[in-house]
Coordinates of C-alpha atoms in Angstrom, one line a residue:
M1 CA -19.5 -1.3 -24.8
V2 CA -16.9 1.2 -23.4
T3 CA -19.7 2.9 -21.6
A4 CA -21.9 0.2 -20.0
V5 CA -18.3 -1.4 -19.0
R6 CA -18.1 2.0 -16.2
H7 CA -19.2 0.6 -13.5
L8 CA -17.7 -2.9 -14.0
G9 CA -16.6 -3.9 -10.7
P10 CA -15.0 -6.8 -9.6
N11 CA -17.2 -8.3 -7.4
W12 CA -18.6 -9.6 -11.2
Y13 CA -15.7 -11.6 -10.7
A14 CA -17.8 -13.9 -8.0
S15 CA -20.5 -15.3 -11.0
V16 CA -17.1 -17.2 -12.7
M17 CA -16.1 -18.8 -9.4
G18 CA -19.9 -19.7 -8.3
T19 CA -19.9 -22.1 -11.6
A20 CA -16.0 -23.3 -11.5
I21 CA -16.9 -24.7 -8.0
V22 CA -20.3 -26.4 -9.3
A23 CA -17.7 -29.0 -11.9
T24 CA -14.9 -29.2 -9.4
A25 CA -17.3 -30.2 -6.1
G26 CA -19.9 -32.1 -8.9
A27 CA -16.6 -34.1 -10.2
G28 CA -15.6 -36.1 -6.5
L29 CA -20.0 -36.5 -6.0
P30 CA -19.6 -40.3 -4.6
L31 CA -21.6 -40.6 -7.6
H32 CA -22.2 -42.5 -11.0
L33 CA -24.6 -40.5 -12.7
P34 CA -24.9 -40.9 -16.6
G35 CA -24.0 -37.5 -17.9
L36 CA -22.4 -36.6 -14.3
R37 CA -18.5 -35.9 -16.0
T38 CA -19.9 -34.2 -18.8
A39 CA -22.3 -31.9 -17.5
C40 CA -19.2 -30.7 -14.9
T41 CA -17.1 -30.6 -18.0
A42 CA -19.7 -28.2 -19.9
A43 CA -19.6 -26.0 -16.2
W44 CA -15.9 -25.2 -16.2
A45 CA -16.6 -24.9 -20.3
L46 CA -18.6 -21.8 -19.3
S47 CA -16.4 -20.5 -16.6
L48 CA -13.7 -20.5 -18.9
A49 CA -15.3 -18.6 -21.5
M50 CA -17.0 -16.3 -19.0
L51 CA -13.5 -15.8 -17.5
L52 CA -12.1 -15.3 -20.9
A53 CA -15.4 -12.6 -21.1
L54 CA -14.8 -10.4 -17.5
L55 CA -10.8 -9.3 -18.0
A56 CA -11.5 -8.7 -21.6
A57 CA -14.4 -6.3 -20.2
R58 CA -12.5 -5.1 -16.9
T59 CA -9.5 -4.2 -19.8
L60 CA -11.5 -2.2 -21.1
H61 CA -12.4 -0.9 -17.8
W62 CA -9.5 -0.1 -16.8
T63 CA -8.3 1.5 -20.2
H64 CA -11.0 3.3 -21.0
H65 CA -12.8 4.6 -17.3
R66 CA -9.3 4.5 -14.9
D67 CA -11.6 7.4 -12.8
Q68 CA -13.9 4.8 -11.6
A69 CA -11.3 1.7 -11.2
R70 CA -9.7 3.6 -8.4
A71 CA -12.7 5.0 -6.9
H72 CA -13.1 1.1 -6.3
L73 CA -9.9 0.8 -5.4
L74 CA -10.7 3.3 -2.5
D75 CA -13.5 1.4 -1.9
P76 CA -14.2 0.5 1.3
A77 CA -17.1 -1.7 -0.2
M78 CA -15.6 -2.6 -3.5
A79 CA -11.9 -2.7 -2.9
P80 CA -11.9 -6.3 -1.2
F81 CA -13.6 -7.7 -3.9
Y82 CA -9.8 -7.4 -6.3
G83 CA -10.0 -11.4 -4.2
C84 CA -12.7 -12.4 -6.4
L85 CA -9.7 -12.0 -9.3
A86 CA -7.4 -14.2 -7.9
M87 CA -10.2 -16.6 -7.1
A88 CA -11.5 -17.4 -10.4
L89 CA -8.3 -17.5 -11.9
L90 CA -7.7 -19.6 -9.6
A91 CA -10.8 -21.8 -9.6
V92 CA -11.0 -21.7 -13.1
G93 CA -7.0 -23.2 -13.5
G94 CA -8.2 -26.2 -11.6
G95 CA -11.3 -26.8 -12.9
T96 CA -9.1 -27.5 -15.8
L97 CA -7.5 -30.7 -14.1
V98 CA -10.5 -31.9 -12.7
V99 CA -12.5 -32.2 -15.8
G100 CA -11.3 -30.0 -17.7
Q101 CA -8.8 -32.5 -19.5
D102 CA -11.3 -34.4 -20.6
W103 CA -12.3 -32.2 -23.8
I104 CA -8.1 -30.5 -23.7
G105 CA -6.4 -33.1 -23.6
V106 CA -3.4 -34.1 -19.9
R107 CA -0.8 -31.3 -21.2
A108 CA -3.0 -28.5 -22.4
A109 CA -4.5 -28.6 -19.1
V110 CA -1.4 -28.9 -17.1
A111 CA -0.1 -26.1 -19.4
L112 CA -3.8 -23.3 -19.1
D113 CA -3.3 -24.5 -15.2
A114 CA 0.0 -23.6 -14.7
V115 CA -0.7 -20.4 -16.0
L116 CA -3.7 -19.6 -14.3
F117 CA -2.4 -21.0 -10.8
G118 CA 0.3 -18.7 -10.8
A119 CA -1.3 -15.4 -11.7
G120 CA -4.1 -16.3 -10.0
T121 CA -1.6 -16.8 -6.5
V122 CA 1.1 -13.5 -7.4
V123 CA -3.1 -11.8 -7.3
G124 CA -4.6 -13.1 -4.3
L125 CA -0.8 -12.4 -2.4
T126 CA -1.1 -8.8 -3.4
A127 CA -4.3 -8.4 -2.6
A128 CA -3.4 -10.7 0.5
V129 CA -1.2 -7.3 1.3
A130 CA -2.4 -4.3 -0.9
V131 CA -6.9 -4.3 0.3
P132 CA -6.0 -4.4 3.8
Y133 CA -3.0 -1.8 3.3
L134 CA -5.8 0.2 2.3
M135 CA -8.5 -0.2 4.6
A136 CA -5.8 0.9 7.4
V137 CA -4.0 3.9 5.9
R138 CA -7.3 5.3 2.7
H139 CA -10.5 4.1 3.9
H140 CA -10.8 4.5 7.1
V141 CA -13.3 2.0 7.9
H142 CA -15.2 1.9 11.4
L143 CA -15.9 -1.5 13.2
S144 CA -19.4 -0.2 12.6
Q145 CA -18.9 -1.6 9.1
A146 CA -17.7 -5.1 9.0
T147 CA -18.7 -7.0 6.8
P148 CA -18.0 -10.5 6.0
V149 CA -16.2 -9.2 2.0
W150 CA -13.9 -8.5 4.1
L151 CA -12.7 -11.9 4.3
L152 CA -12.3 -12.1 0.2
P153 CA -8.6 -10.6 0.0
V154 CA -7.2 -13.0 2.9
V155 CA -9.1 -16.3 1.0
A156 CA -7.7 -16.2 -2.6
P157 CA -4.1 -17.9 -0.8
M158 CA -7.0 -20.8 0.5
V159 CA -7.9 -21.0 -2.9
S160 CA -4.0 -21.2 -4.2
A161 CA -3.2 -23.7 -0.8
A162 CA -6.2 -26.1 -2.0
L163 CA -5.6 -25.8 -5.7
G164 CA -2.3 -26.0 -5.8
P165 CA -1.1 -29.6 -4.7
L166 CA -3.4 -30.8 -8.4
L167 CA -0.2 -29.3 -10.4
V168 CA 2.6 -31.2 -8.0
P169 CA 2.5 -35.0 -10.1
H170 CA 3.8 -32.7 -12.7
L171 CA 6.8 -31.3 -11.4
P172 CA 10.0 -32.7 -11.8
P173 CA 10.2 -35.5 -8.3
G174 CA 12.1 -34.4 -5.8
Q175 CA 12.8 -30.2 -5.1
P176 CA 10.3 -29.1 -6.9
R177 CA 7.6 -31.4 -5.9
E178 CA 8.3 -30.8 -2.3
T179 CA 8.6 -26.9 -2.5
L180 CA 5.0 -26.8 -4.4
L181 CA 3.5 -29.1 -1.3
L182 CA 5.2 -26.8 0.9
A183 CA 4.3 -23.8 -0.6
C184 CA 0.9 -24.6 -0.7
F185 CA 0.8 -24.9 2.8
A186 CA 2.1 -21.7 3.3
M187 CA -0.1 -20.4 2.3
F188 CA -3.2 -23.0 4.1
G189 CA -1.1 -21.3 7.3
L190 CA -1.7 -17.7 5.9
S191 CA -5.3 -17.5 5.0
L192 CA -5.9 -19.4 8.0
L193 CA -4.2 -17.2 10.7
A194 CA -5.8 -14.2 8.5
T195 CA -8.7 -15.4 8.3
L196 CA -8.8 -15.7 12.1
L197 CA -8.1 -12.2 12.6
M198 CA -10.4 -10.3 10.4
L199 CA -13.5 -13.9 11.3
P200 CA -13.7 -11.8 15.2
L201 CA -14.4 -8.2 13.6
V202 CA -16.9 -9.2 11.3
F203 CA -19.4 -12.3 14.5
A204 CA -18.6 -9.0 16.3
R205 CA -20.3 -6.5 14.3
L206 CA -22.9 -9.5 14.1
V207 CA -24.2 -9.2 17.4
T208 CA -23.4 -6.2 18.4
G209 CA -24.7 -3.8 15.3
G210 CA -27.8 -5.6 14.3
P211 CA -28.7 -7.9 11.0
L212 CA -26.6 -6.5 8.1
P213 CA -28.9 -5.2 5.7
L214 CA -30.5 -6.6 3.2
A215 CA -28.8 -6.7 0.1
L216 CA -25.3 -7.3 2.5
T217 CA -27.8 -10.9 4.1
P218 CA -26.3 -13.2 1.5
T219 CA -22.1 -12.3 2.4
L220 CA -22.8 -13.7 5.1
F221 CA -21.8 -17.4 3.2
L222 CA -18.8 -16.2 2.6
V223 CA -17.4 -17.7 6.3
L224 CA -18.1 -20.9 4.7
G225 CA -15.1 -20.7 2.3
P226 CA -12.6 -20.3 4.5
L227 CA -13.6 -22.7 6.3
G228 CA -14.5 -25.4 3.1
Q229 CA -11.4 -24.5 1.7
S230 CA -9.1 -25.0 4.5
T231 CA -11.2 -28.0 5.3
T232 CA -10.6 -29.4 1.9
A233 CA -6.6 -27.7 1.6
V234 CA -5.7 -30.3 4.3
G235 CA -7.0 -33.2 2.0
K236 CA -5.2 -32.8 -0.7
F237 CA -2.5 -32.4 1.1
A238 CA -2.7 -35.3 1.8
D239 CA -2.9 -37.4 -0.8
F240 CA -0.3 -35.9 -2.1
A241 CA 2.6 -36.1 0.1
P242 CA 3.2 -39.0 0.1
G243 CA 6.4 -39.5 -2.4
V244 CA 6.7 -36.0 -1.9
V245 CA 7.6 -34.6 1.7
P246 CA 9.5 -37.8 4.5
P247 CA 6.8 -40.4 5.9
A248 CA 6.4 -39.1 8.3
Y249 CA 6.0 -35.5 7.7
A250 CA 3.6 -37.8 4.4
Q251 CA 1.3 -39.3 8.5
G252 CA 1.3 -35.7 9.9
F253 CA -0.5 -34.6 6.4
S254 CA -2.9 -37.4 7.2
L255 CA -3.6 -36.7 10.2
L256 CA -4.5 -33.9 9.8
A257 CA -6.8 -33.9 7.5
V258 CA -8.9 -35.3 9.4
L259 CA -8.0 -33.6 13.5
Y260 CA -8.6 -30.5 11.4
G261 CA -11.0 -31.2 8.7
V262 CA -13.4 -33.0 11.0
P263 CA -14.1 -29.8 13.8
V264 CA -13.6 -27.1 10.9
M265 CA -16.4 -29.0 9.0
G266 CA -18.9 -28.7 12.3
F267 CA -18.1 -25.0 12.6
A268 CA -19.3 -24.9 9.0
L269 CA -22.0 -26.5 9.5
L270 CA -23.2 -24.3 12.5
W271 CA -22.1 -21.2 10.7
L272 CA -24.2 -22.4 7.9
G273 CA -27.9 -22.2 9.6
L274 CA -27.2 -19.1 11.4
A275 CA -26.4 -17.5 7.7
T276 CA -29.8 -19.4 6.8
A277 CA -32.2 -17.5 8.7
H278 CA -30.4 -14.4 8.6
V279 CA -31.1 -14.2 4.5
V280 CA -34.6 -16.2 5.5
R281 CA -35.1 -12.9 7.6
A282 CA -34.0 -11.2 4.9
R283 CA -36.5 -11.9 2.2
R284 CA -39.2 -11.7 4.8
H285 CA -38.2 -8.3 4.2
G286 CA -38.0 -7.5 0.4
M287 CA -34.7 -8.1 -0.4
R288 CA -33.6 -9.0 -4.1
F289 CA -31.4 -10.0 -5.6
T290 CA -28.2 -8.1 -6.2
M291 CA -25.1 -9.9 -7.0
T292 CA -24.3 -10.4 -4.1
W293 CA -26.2 -13.3 -4.2
W294 CA -23.8 -15.6 -6.1
A295 CA -21.7 -15.8 -2.3
F296 CA -24.0 -18.5 -2.2
T297 CA -22.0 -20.8 -4.6
F298 CA -18.4 -21.0 -4.5
P299 CA -19.1 -20.8 -0.5
V300 CA -21.3 -23.8 -0.3
G301 CA -18.9 -25.4 -3.2
T302 CA -16.0 -25.2 -0.8
C303 CA -17.8 -27.1 1.7
V304 CA -18.6 -29.7 -0.9
T305 CA -15.5 -30.5 -1.6
G306 CA -14.9 -30.6 1.5
A307 CA -16.7 -33.0 2.6
E308 CA -15.8 -34.9 0.0
S309 CA -12.4 -34.8 1.9
L310 CA -13.4 -35.5 4.7
S311 CA -15.5 -38.9 3.0
H312 CA -11.7 -40.0 1.9
H313 CA -10.2 -39.7 4.4
T314 CA -13.0 -41.4 7.0
G315 CA -14.4 -43.7 4.4
L316 CA -17.5 -43.0 6.6
A317 CA -21.1 -42.5 4.6
V318 CA -22.5 -38.8 6.8
Y319 CA -20.3 -37.0 4.9
D320 CA -20.9 -38.5 0.9
G321 CA -24.0 -37.9 1.9
L322 CA -23.6 -33.9 2.7
A323 CA -21.7 -33.6 0.0
I324 CA -24.4 -34.7 -2.2
V325 CA -27.1 -33.1 -0.4
L326 CA -25.1 -29.8 -0.1
Y327 CA -23.9 -30.0 -4.1
G328 CA -27.8 -30.3 -4.3
V329 CA -27.9 -26.3 -2.6
L330 CA -24.9 -25.5 -4.6
V331 CA -26.8 -25.7 -7.8
A332 CA -29.8 -24.7 -6.9
A333 CA -28.2 -21.3 -5.3
W334 CA -26.0 -21.3 -8.6
A335 CA -29.2 -21.5 -11.0
T336 CA -30.9 -19.1 -9.2
A337 CA -28.2 -16.7 -9.5
A338 CA -27.2 -17.2 -13.2
V339 CA -30.9 -16.8 -14.1
H340 CA -31.4 -13.5 -12.0
T341 CA -27.9 -11.6 -13.4
A342 CA -28.7 -12.4 -17.5
R343 CA -32.0 -10.5 -16.8
G344 CA -29.8 -7.9 -15.4
L345 CA -27.5 -8.0 -18.1
L346 CA -30.3 -8.2 -20.8
S347 CA -32.2 -5.2 -19.2
G348 CA -28.9 -3.2 -18.0
A349 CA -30.6 -3.1 -14.7
L350 CA -26.6 -4.7 -13.4
L351 CA -24.5 -3.0 -15.3
A352 CA -26.3 0.9 -14.7
G353 CA -24.3 3.1 -12.3
P354 CA -25.8 3.6 -8.4
R355 CA -28.9 5.4 -8.1
P356 CA -28.2 9.1 -6.6
A357 CA -30.1 9.7 -3.3
P358 CA -33.8 11.2 -4.1
V359 CA -34.1 14.3 -2.6
A360 CA -36.8 15.3 -0.3
L361 CA -38.3 18.6 -0.2
R362 CA -38.3 21.4 2.1
P363 CA -41.6 22.1 3.9
V364 CA -43.0 25.2 3.2
T365 CA -45.1 27.1 5.2
A366 CA -47.1 29.8 4.4
R367 CA -47.1 33.3 6.7
T368 CA -50.2 34.8 6.8
T369 CA -50.1 38.7 8.3

């Protein structure tokens, strides 16, 4: 077991995120299908079990393979995935209040979410500072290496912003509630502005350097994460602001939910089309399964919750339809990634170390006399 986790990187937390979002996004659908909420609660329970298993495995990794753990931190391709640890904690915590309380009760759900939200927020804010710092002073990256993976550490605070308001009603009235809500709004701004700094680098790399390598092509879907999550966040601010902040602020949050959410969701759909075109091309060129396929799950799930929020605040049926269609895509993507991951775990292929590059033999020429 100790040897098996040597190459277990923080990117594995993406599977927890993708599973948790299936639960929370499904619970908000404008559908009343028999068994849907039970299935969503089961998905949350699975995400919690996956989180606990990964935390234990990563603890073994740091305890017995510190050289490899440090190598991950110094690897510009792997270090940004530490943002996934924060988002996994937050996603499972948010799912606890949305559907998990059906099985464990409200009191236990609030306590568990408070712990996971606090830990996830601390890790997320730390990653949002530490990873860009390492990129500047230790990684020595070049613009040609820019990928959507760079967004992961700066998007984590946006997940806190979107899920933190769920805890607001469980705090004492007055300053505690207002402080948490405005702290979430501050993390919304922090993450949004950091994303606006990173995204142009990613887009510039894409249009000037050509398509991403096949294995990294699914990461184009990561751009949907800050778009869908920020739309969800402004909707949550509007939902929980009344009675927490002054009426004028609450009305401002309601306006922001629509005036910000509608255009950003429009851009998300544009990027979804662009990313899908790149993935289709990559499949035609032989793209095979890697753990980057989990990028098809959580980011799409945030667009589902964003569409659900817009449906609530605009009353437009078109957003109901959009949420249902995107949720179908999410479930299909989750099932595909989950099946391939299970196969890779059973075969040991996903936990194996990187293969050494083939050594080309030097040509031999015969001398004649």
